[in-house]
Short mmCIF file of C-alpha atoms and ligand atoms in Angstrom, two decimals:
data_model
loop_
_atom_site.label_atom_id
_atom_site.label_comp_id
_atom_site.label_asym_id
_atom_site.label_seq_id
_atom_site.Cartn_x
_atom_site.Cartn_y
_atom_site.Cartn_z
CA MET A 1 -21.49 157.17 -36.95
CA THR A 2 -24.97 156.63 -38.43
CA ALA A 3 -24.20 158.54 -41.61
CA ARG A 4 -20.90 156.69 -42.04
CA LEU A 5 -22.61 153.35 -41.45
CA ALA A 6 -25.31 154.23 -43.98
CA ALA A 7 -22.71 155.32 -46.54
CA LEU A 8 -20.77 152.07 -46.11
CA ALA A 9 -23.96 149.96 -46.14
CA SER A 10 -25.01 151.59 -49.39
CA ARG A 11 -21.65 150.84 -50.97
CA LEU A 12 -21.72 147.25 -49.66
CA GLY A 13 -25.21 146.73 -51.09
CA ARG A 14 -24.04 147.81 -54.55
CA ALA A 15 -20.51 146.32 -54.60
CA GLU A 16 -19.81 143.83 -57.38
CA ARG A 17 -16.31 143.16 -56.04
CA LEU A 18 -15.99 143.29 -52.25
CA THR A 19 -12.71 142.55 -50.48
CA ILE A 20 -12.55 142.18 -46.70
CA LEU A 21 -9.17 142.25 -44.89
CA THR A 22 -9.28 140.97 -41.32
CA GLY A 23 -6.90 141.09 -38.38
CA ALA A 24 -6.84 139.81 -34.83
CA GLY A 25 -9.66 142.19 -33.80
CA VAL A 26 -12.17 140.00 -35.67
CA SER A 27 -11.32 137.06 -33.38
CA ALA A 28 -11.13 139.05 -30.13
CA ALA A 29 -14.81 138.45 -29.28
CA SER A 30 -14.18 134.71 -29.68
CA GLY A 31 -11.58 134.88 -26.92
CA VAL A 32 -8.47 134.79 -29.13
CA PRO A 33 -5.97 137.32 -27.71
CA THR A 34 -4.99 140.12 -30.09
CA PHE A 35 -1.37 141.05 -30.63
CA ARG A 36 -1.39 144.67 -29.52
CA GLY A 37 -4.47 145.17 -27.38
CA ALA A 38 -4.49 145.51 -23.58
CA ALA A 39 -4.06 141.77 -23.05
CA GLY A 40 -2.17 141.51 -26.34
CA LEU A 41 0.14 138.63 -27.05
CA TRP A 42 3.03 140.94 -27.80
CA ARG A 43 2.77 142.47 -24.34
CA GLN A 44 3.84 139.19 -22.80
CA TYR A 45 6.45 138.37 -25.43
CA ARG A 46 8.55 140.45 -27.84
CA PRO A 47 7.77 139.42 -31.47
CA GLU A 48 11.47 139.22 -32.26
CA ASP A 49 11.87 136.75 -29.40
CA LEU A 50 9.34 134.30 -30.71
CA ALA A 51 7.75 134.93 -34.13
CA THR A 52 10.96 134.77 -36.19
CA PRO A 53 12.94 131.94 -37.83
CA GLU A 54 16.00 133.01 -35.82
CA ALA A 55 14.11 132.56 -32.54
CA PHE A 56 12.94 129.14 -33.66
CA GLY A 57 16.44 128.11 -34.74
CA ARG A 58 17.78 129.21 -31.32
CA ASP A 59 15.12 127.49 -29.23
CA PRO A 60 12.45 125.48 -31.08
CA ARG A 61 10.99 124.17 -27.83
CA LEU A 62 10.44 127.70 -26.39
CA VAL A 63 8.71 128.89 -29.57
CA TRP A 64 6.61 125.74 -29.68
CA GLU A 65 5.56 126.24 -26.06
CA TRP A 66 4.17 129.65 -27.11
CA TYR A 67 2.36 128.20 -30.12
CA ALA A 68 1.09 125.17 -28.19
CA GLY A 69 -0.41 127.55 -25.59
CA ARG A 70 -2.07 129.63 -28.35
CA ARG A 71 -3.41 126.45 -29.98
CA GLU A 72 -4.91 125.36 -26.68
CA THR A 73 -6.60 128.79 -26.25
CA ILE A 74 -7.90 128.86 -29.84
CA ALA A 75 -9.19 125.26 -29.65
CA ALA A 76 -11.68 126.46 -27.01
CA CYS A 77 -12.84 129.40 -29.16
CA ALA A 78 -15.69 129.49 -31.66
CA PRO A 79 -16.40 131.90 -34.53
CA ASN A 80 -18.29 135.02 -33.40
CA ALA A 81 -20.93 137.19 -35.11
CA ALA A 82 -18.24 139.00 -37.12
CA HIS A 83 -17.02 135.72 -38.63
CA VAL A 84 -20.61 134.68 -39.35
CA VAL A 85 -21.42 137.87 -41.28
CA ILE A 86 -18.14 137.71 -43.22
CA ALA A 87 -18.79 134.05 -44.06
CA ALA A 88 -22.26 134.97 -45.39
CA TRP A 89 -20.83 137.81 -47.49
CA SER A 90 -18.06 135.54 -48.79
CA GLY A 91 -20.67 133.61 -50.77
CA ARG A 92 -21.46 136.67 -52.90
CA PRO A 93 -19.98 136.64 -56.41
CA GLY A 94 -16.87 138.80 -56.46
CA CYS A 95 -16.32 138.72 -52.70
CA ARG A 96 -12.86 137.79 -51.36
CA VAL A 97 -11.71 137.55 -47.76
CA VAL A 98 -8.04 138.11 -46.91
CA THR A 99 -7.04 137.35 -43.34
CA GLN A 100 -3.88 137.92 -41.32
CA ASN A 101 -5.19 135.60 -38.63
CA VAL A 102 -3.78 132.12 -38.18
CA ASP A 103 -6.63 130.85 -35.94
CA ASP A 104 -8.71 129.37 -38.82
CA LEU A 105 -11.93 130.75 -37.30
CA HIS A 106 -12.92 132.09 -40.74
CA LEU A 107 -12.56 128.54 -42.10
CA ARG A 108 -14.64 127.14 -39.24
CA ALA A 109 -17.34 129.76 -39.96
CA GLY A 110 -17.55 128.43 -43.55
CA THR A 111 -15.89 131.40 -45.25
CA ARG A 112 -15.30 130.95 -48.98
CA ASN A 113 -12.72 132.59 -51.24
CA LEU A 114 -10.40 132.98 -48.25
CA VAL A 115 -6.72 133.96 -48.48
CA ARG A 116 -4.81 133.15 -45.27
CA MET A 117 -1.85 135.52 -45.71
CA HIS A 118 0.08 134.28 -42.69
CA GLY A 119 -0.85 130.59 -42.79
CA SER A 120 -2.47 128.56 -40.02
CA ILE A 121 -1.53 127.68 -36.45
CA TRP A 122 -3.16 124.28 -37.12
CA GLU A 123 -0.73 123.41 -39.92
CA LEU A 124 2.95 122.43 -39.78
CA THR A 125 5.85 122.16 -42.22
CA CYS A 126 9.26 120.54 -41.95
CA TRP A 127 11.83 122.90 -40.38
CA ASP A 128 14.66 120.64 -41.55
CA GLY A 129 13.65 121.27 -45.17
CA CYS A 130 12.73 117.82 -46.49
CA ALA A 131 10.90 117.97 -49.83
CA ALA A 132 7.83 116.04 -48.68
CA GLY A 133 7.47 118.25 -45.61
CA SER A 134 7.59 121.56 -47.48
CA ASP A 135 3.83 121.53 -48.05
CA PRO A 136 1.85 122.22 -44.86
CA TRP A 137 0.02 119.33 -43.19
CA ARG A 138 -2.77 119.67 -40.67
CA ASP A 139 -2.21 118.64 -37.06
CA GLU A 140 -5.00 119.69 -34.69
CA ARG A 141 -3.90 117.61 -31.70
CA VAL A 142 -4.19 119.52 -28.40
CA PRO A 143 -1.92 119.01 -26.63
CA LEU A 144 0.75 117.95 -29.10
CA PRO A 145 2.37 114.69 -27.94
CA ASP A 146 5.85 116.21 -27.94
CA LEU A 147 7.49 119.61 -28.40
CA PRO A 148 8.85 120.25 -30.91
CA PRO A 149 6.64 117.88 -32.97
CA ARG A 150 8.44 115.78 -35.57
CA CYS A 151 8.09 115.82 -39.35
CA PRO A 152 6.23 112.61 -40.35
CA HIS A 153 8.24 112.44 -43.57
CA CYS A 154 11.83 112.70 -42.35
CA GLY A 155 11.59 112.60 -38.55
CA GLY A 156 13.15 116.06 -38.34
CA VAL A 157 11.79 119.06 -36.41
CA ALA A 158 8.40 120.41 -37.52
CA ARG A 159 7.50 124.12 -37.32
CA PRO A 160 4.20 126.02 -37.30
CA ALA A 161 3.15 126.73 -40.92
CA VAL A 162 2.82 130.45 -40.21
CA VAL A 163 4.71 133.40 -41.70
CA TRP A 164 7.18 134.87 -39.18
CA PHE A 165 8.63 138.37 -39.18
CA GLY A 166 11.37 138.57 -41.76
CA GLU A 167 9.89 135.67 -43.74
CA ALA A 168 8.36 136.07 -47.18
CA LEU A 169 4.71 135.15 -47.59
CA ARG A 170 4.03 132.05 -49.68
CA PRO A 171 3.72 133.29 -53.33
CA ALA A 172 0.15 132.01 -53.82
CA GLN A 173 -1.08 133.82 -50.68
CA LEU A 174 0.70 137.05 -51.56
CA ARG A 175 -0.65 136.90 -55.12
CA GLY A 176 -4.18 136.23 -53.86
CA ALA A 177 -4.04 139.15 -51.43
CA VAL A 178 -2.71 141.59 -54.03
CA GLN A 179 -5.23 140.45 -56.66
CA ALA A 180 -8.01 141.03 -54.13
CA THR A 181 -7.16 144.74 -54.02
CA ALA A 182 -8.71 145.10 -57.49
CA CYS A 183 -12.16 145.67 -56.01
CA ASP A 184 -15.00 148.21 -55.70
CA VAL A 185 -15.17 148.16 -51.90
CA PHE A 186 -12.25 147.30 -49.57
CA LEU A 187 -13.16 146.81 -45.93
CA ALA A 188 -10.42 146.41 -43.27
CA VAL A 189 -11.76 144.95 -40.02
CA GLY A 190 -9.95 144.56 -36.69
CA THR A 191 -6.38 145.23 -37.73
CA SER A 192 -3.86 147.68 -36.32
CA ALA A 193 -2.59 148.26 -39.88
CA LEU A 194 1.02 147.98 -38.67
CA VAL A 195 2.28 144.78 -40.29
CA TYR A 196 3.30 144.65 -43.94
CA PRO A 197 2.62 143.65 -46.63
CA ALA A 198 -0.98 143.31 -45.22
CA ALA A 199 -1.03 146.95 -44.11
CA GLY A 200 -0.21 148.07 -47.65
CA LEU A 201 -3.28 146.42 -49.20
CA VAL A 202 -5.70 149.27 -48.39
CA HIS A 203 -3.45 151.69 -50.27
CA GLU A 204 -3.32 149.35 -53.26
CA ALA A 205 -7.12 149.13 -53.19
CA ARG A 206 -7.36 152.93 -53.19
CA ALA A 207 -5.01 153.03 -56.16
CA HIS A 208 -7.49 150.71 -57.92
CA GLY A 209 -10.23 153.27 -57.22
CA ALA A 210 -11.93 151.21 -54.50
CA PHE A 211 -14.15 152.76 -51.83
CA THR A 212 -12.20 151.96 -48.66
CA ALA A 213 -13.45 151.59 -45.12
CA GLU A 214 -12.12 150.52 -41.75
CA ILE A 215 -13.95 149.03 -38.76
CA ASN A 216 -11.74 149.04 -35.68
CA LEU A 217 -11.89 149.77 -31.96
CA GLU A 218 -9.23 152.44 -32.24
CA GLU A 219 -7.52 154.79 -34.69
CA THR A 220 -4.90 153.13 -36.88
CA PRO A 221 -2.38 154.41 -39.45
CA ALA A 222 -5.01 153.53 -42.07
CA SER A 223 -7.80 155.63 -40.49
CA ASP A 224 -6.85 158.82 -42.30
CA ALA A 225 -6.41 157.03 -45.64
CA VAL A 226 -9.83 155.33 -45.86
CA ASP A 227 -13.04 156.92 -47.12
CA VAL A 228 -14.96 155.83 -43.99
CA ALA A 229 -13.46 154.94 -40.59
CA ILE A 230 -15.95 153.40 -38.15
CA HIS A 231 -14.91 152.93 -34.53
CA GLY A 232 -16.64 150.02 -32.88
CA ALA A 233 -16.55 146.31 -32.23
CA ALA A 234 -16.60 144.15 -35.35
CA GLU A 235 -19.04 141.69 -33.75
CA ASP A 236 -21.52 144.56 -33.27
CA ILE A 237 -20.91 146.66 -36.37
CA LEU A 238 -20.90 143.88 -39.00
CA PRO A 239 -24.34 142.40 -38.14
CA HIS A 240 -25.74 145.96 -38.09
CA LEU A 241 -24.13 146.69 -41.48
CA SER A 242 -25.48 143.45 -42.86
CA ARG A 243 -29.04 144.44 -41.90
CA LEU A 244 -28.61 147.96 -43.33
CA ALA A 245 -27.11 146.65 -46.59
CA ARG A 246 -30.10 144.35 -47.13
CA GLN A 247 -32.60 147.23 -46.83
CA PRO A 248 -33.78 148.71 -50.13
CA PRO A 249 -32.13 152.09 -50.77
CA ALA A 250 -34.16 155.00 -49.36
CA ASP A 251 -36.12 156.80 -52.13
C1 BV8 B 301 7.87 140.28 -45.15
C2 BV8 B 301 1.82 135.13 -38.05
C3 BV8 B 301 9.67 140.37 -46.67
C4 BV8 B 301 2.62 134.55 -36.95
C5 BV8 B 301 2.35 137.52 -38.18
C6 BV8 B 301 7.42 146.90 -45.41
C7 BV8 B 301 7.18 145.97 -46.41
C8 BV8 B 301 7.37 144.62 -46.17
C9 BV8 B 301 7.80 144.18 -44.91
C10 BV8 B 301 8.04 145.10 -43.93
C11 BV8 B 301 7.85 146.45 -44.16
N1 BV8 B 301 8.15 147.10 -43.02
C12 BV8 B 301 8.51 146.21 -42.07
C13 BV8 B 301 8.47 144.99 -42.59
C14 BV8 B 301 8.80 143.77 -41.88
C15 BV8 B 301 7.61 143.15 -41.18
C16 BV8 B 301 6.68 144.15 -40.58
O1 BV8 B 301 5.65 144.49 -41.15
N2 BV8 B 301 7.01 144.61 -39.39
C17 BV8 B 301 6.15 145.53 -38.67
C18 BV8 B 301 6.13 145.17 -37.20
C19 BV8 B 301 6.66 146.93 -38.92
N3 BV8 B 301 6.87 142.31 -42.10
C20 BV8 B 301 7.30 141.06 -42.30
O2 BV8 B 301 8.30 140.60 -41.80
C21 BV8 B 301 6.47 140.21 -43.25
N4 BV8 B 301 7.37 139.59 -44.17
O3 BV8 B 301 7.52 141.37 -45.47
O4 BV8 B 301 8.88 139.61 -45.77
C22 BV8 B 301 10.60 139.41 -47.27
C23 BV8 B 301 10.61 139.29 -48.66
C24 BV8 B 301 11.49 138.42 -49.23
C25 BV8 B 301 12.34 137.64 -48.44
C26 BV8 B 301 12.30 137.74 -47.06
C27 BV8 B 301 11.43 138.64 -46.46
C28 BV8 B 301 5.76 139.10 -42.51
C29 BV8 B 301 4.81 139.64 -41.51
C30 BV8 B 301 3.95 138.50 -40.92
C31 BV8 B 301 4.29 138.31 -39.47
N5 BV8 B 301 3.40 137.27 -38.91
N6 BV8 B 301 1.54 136.54 -37.75
C32 BV8 B 301 1.79 134.40 -35.69
O5 BV8 B 301 0.63 134.77 -35.65
O6 BV8 B 301 2.38 133.87 -34.73
S1 BV8 B 301 2.01 139.12 -37.77
C33 BV8 B 301 0.70 139.23 -36.66
O7 BV8 B 301 0.58 140.60 -36.30
C34 BV8 B 301 -0.64 138.94 -37.26
O8 BV8 B 301 -0.65 137.85 -38.13
C35 BV8 B 301 -1.03 140.21 -37.93
O9 BV8 B 301 -0.72 140.19 -39.28
C36 BV8 B 301 -0.12 141.22 -37.34
C37 BV8 B 301 -0.87 142.45 -36.91
O10 BV8 B 301 -1.82 142.03 -36.07
P1 BV8 B 301 -3.34 142.49 -36.26
O11 BV8 B 301 -4.04 141.37 -36.92
O12 BV8 B 301 -3.49 143.83 -36.87
O13 BV8 B 301 -3.68 142.51 -34.75
P2 BV8 B 301 -3.30 143.62 -33.68
O14 BV8 B 301 -3.43 142.99 -32.33
O15 BV8 B 301 -2.03 144.30 -34.05
O16 BV8 B 301 -4.47 144.67 -33.87
C38 BV8 B 301 -5.81 144.29 -33.63
C39 BV8 B 301 -6.66 145.51 -33.84
O17 BV8 B 301 -8.01 145.14 -33.63
C40 BV8 B 301 -6.34 146.61 -32.84
O18 BV8 B 301 -6.24 147.84 -33.55
C41 BV8 B 301 -7.54 146.62 -31.90
O19 BV8 B 301 -7.89 147.92 -31.47
C42 BV8 B 301 -8.63 146.09 -32.79
N7 BV8 B 301 -9.69 145.36 -32.10
C43 BV8 B 301 -9.59 144.61 -30.97
N8 BV8 B 301 -10.81 144.07 -30.71
C44 BV8 B 301 -11.65 144.47 -31.70
C45 BV8 B 301 -10.93 145.29 -32.59
N9 BV8 B 301 -11.50 145.85 -33.67
C46 BV8 B 301 -12.81 145.59 -33.89
N10 BV8 B 301 -13.56 144.81 -33.08
C47 BV8 B 301 -13.03 144.24 -31.98
N11 BV8 B 301 -13.79 143.47 -31.18
#
């Protein structure tokens, strides 16, 4: 572990273009349930039952009850040490942060140059497709006054402004994520590397010649593809890496 940490720290210290991809594991220490861990969200619900446009079309109230519960949980959570380190790194020239998370904890930690691939649980758009409601608006009320909430523009049904399974990512977010793979160091943190197109980004970074690394509690399908796979908690490993990367290189 030490040698791998030192190798990654050395690369981080020298990187002119650093890209960090995060998943639910970065928010776990803040109390936000992951999708596939022991207490994972998907254990209680099947993704196809809830995180799809078909599910929402069938029963908007049921899907909103799931999201309203997640919003209530997330509202009580604060950024953890992993978010704080990533926010500090995000201020470096050439650093970009691409997250799959919809909890906005990176935003609350002050992260710059952030691409939120799957949107935000704190934003809504119009499900009924009115023009004014196609751009997400922020609604942080907990609890929401009624489920499903209404579109303020047309009075129709509002939906969470997140990307569901089977839905395309918004072009600007997809473009930002793909452009971020043109980097010197690509660091995936706290993701099971199962959901695409996010899971494909590490391979695109490798194709650009990037040094790739993964920090995760467990093996993932990306572990064999990266140059360095470090098994540990993001909230422990990232502060340690940050200290190592600041040290002058050993003679
Ligand atoms: C699309 C938002 C196309 C909603 C989410 C190939 C190419 C393209 C698409 C596909 C493809 N193959 C299959 C698909 C379809 C599908 C897909 O990938 N399916 C999977 C299941 C196989 N992809 C899609 O549908 C995507 N859309 O491609 O559209 C298209 C094009 C044109 C027209 C129409 C369609 C959209 C996918 C987005 C789905 N939305 N979230 C919401 O949140 O409610 S996905 C959701 O799960 C998350 O956002 C996240 O992205 C994803 C994976 O979760 P992770 O973040 O990785 O979290 P997970 O719990 O899985 O893992 C956490 C890890 O952390 C674990 O390994 C754990 O060990 C570790 N950990 C825990 N604690 C810590 C830790 N590590 C470190 N420290 C800790 N403390």
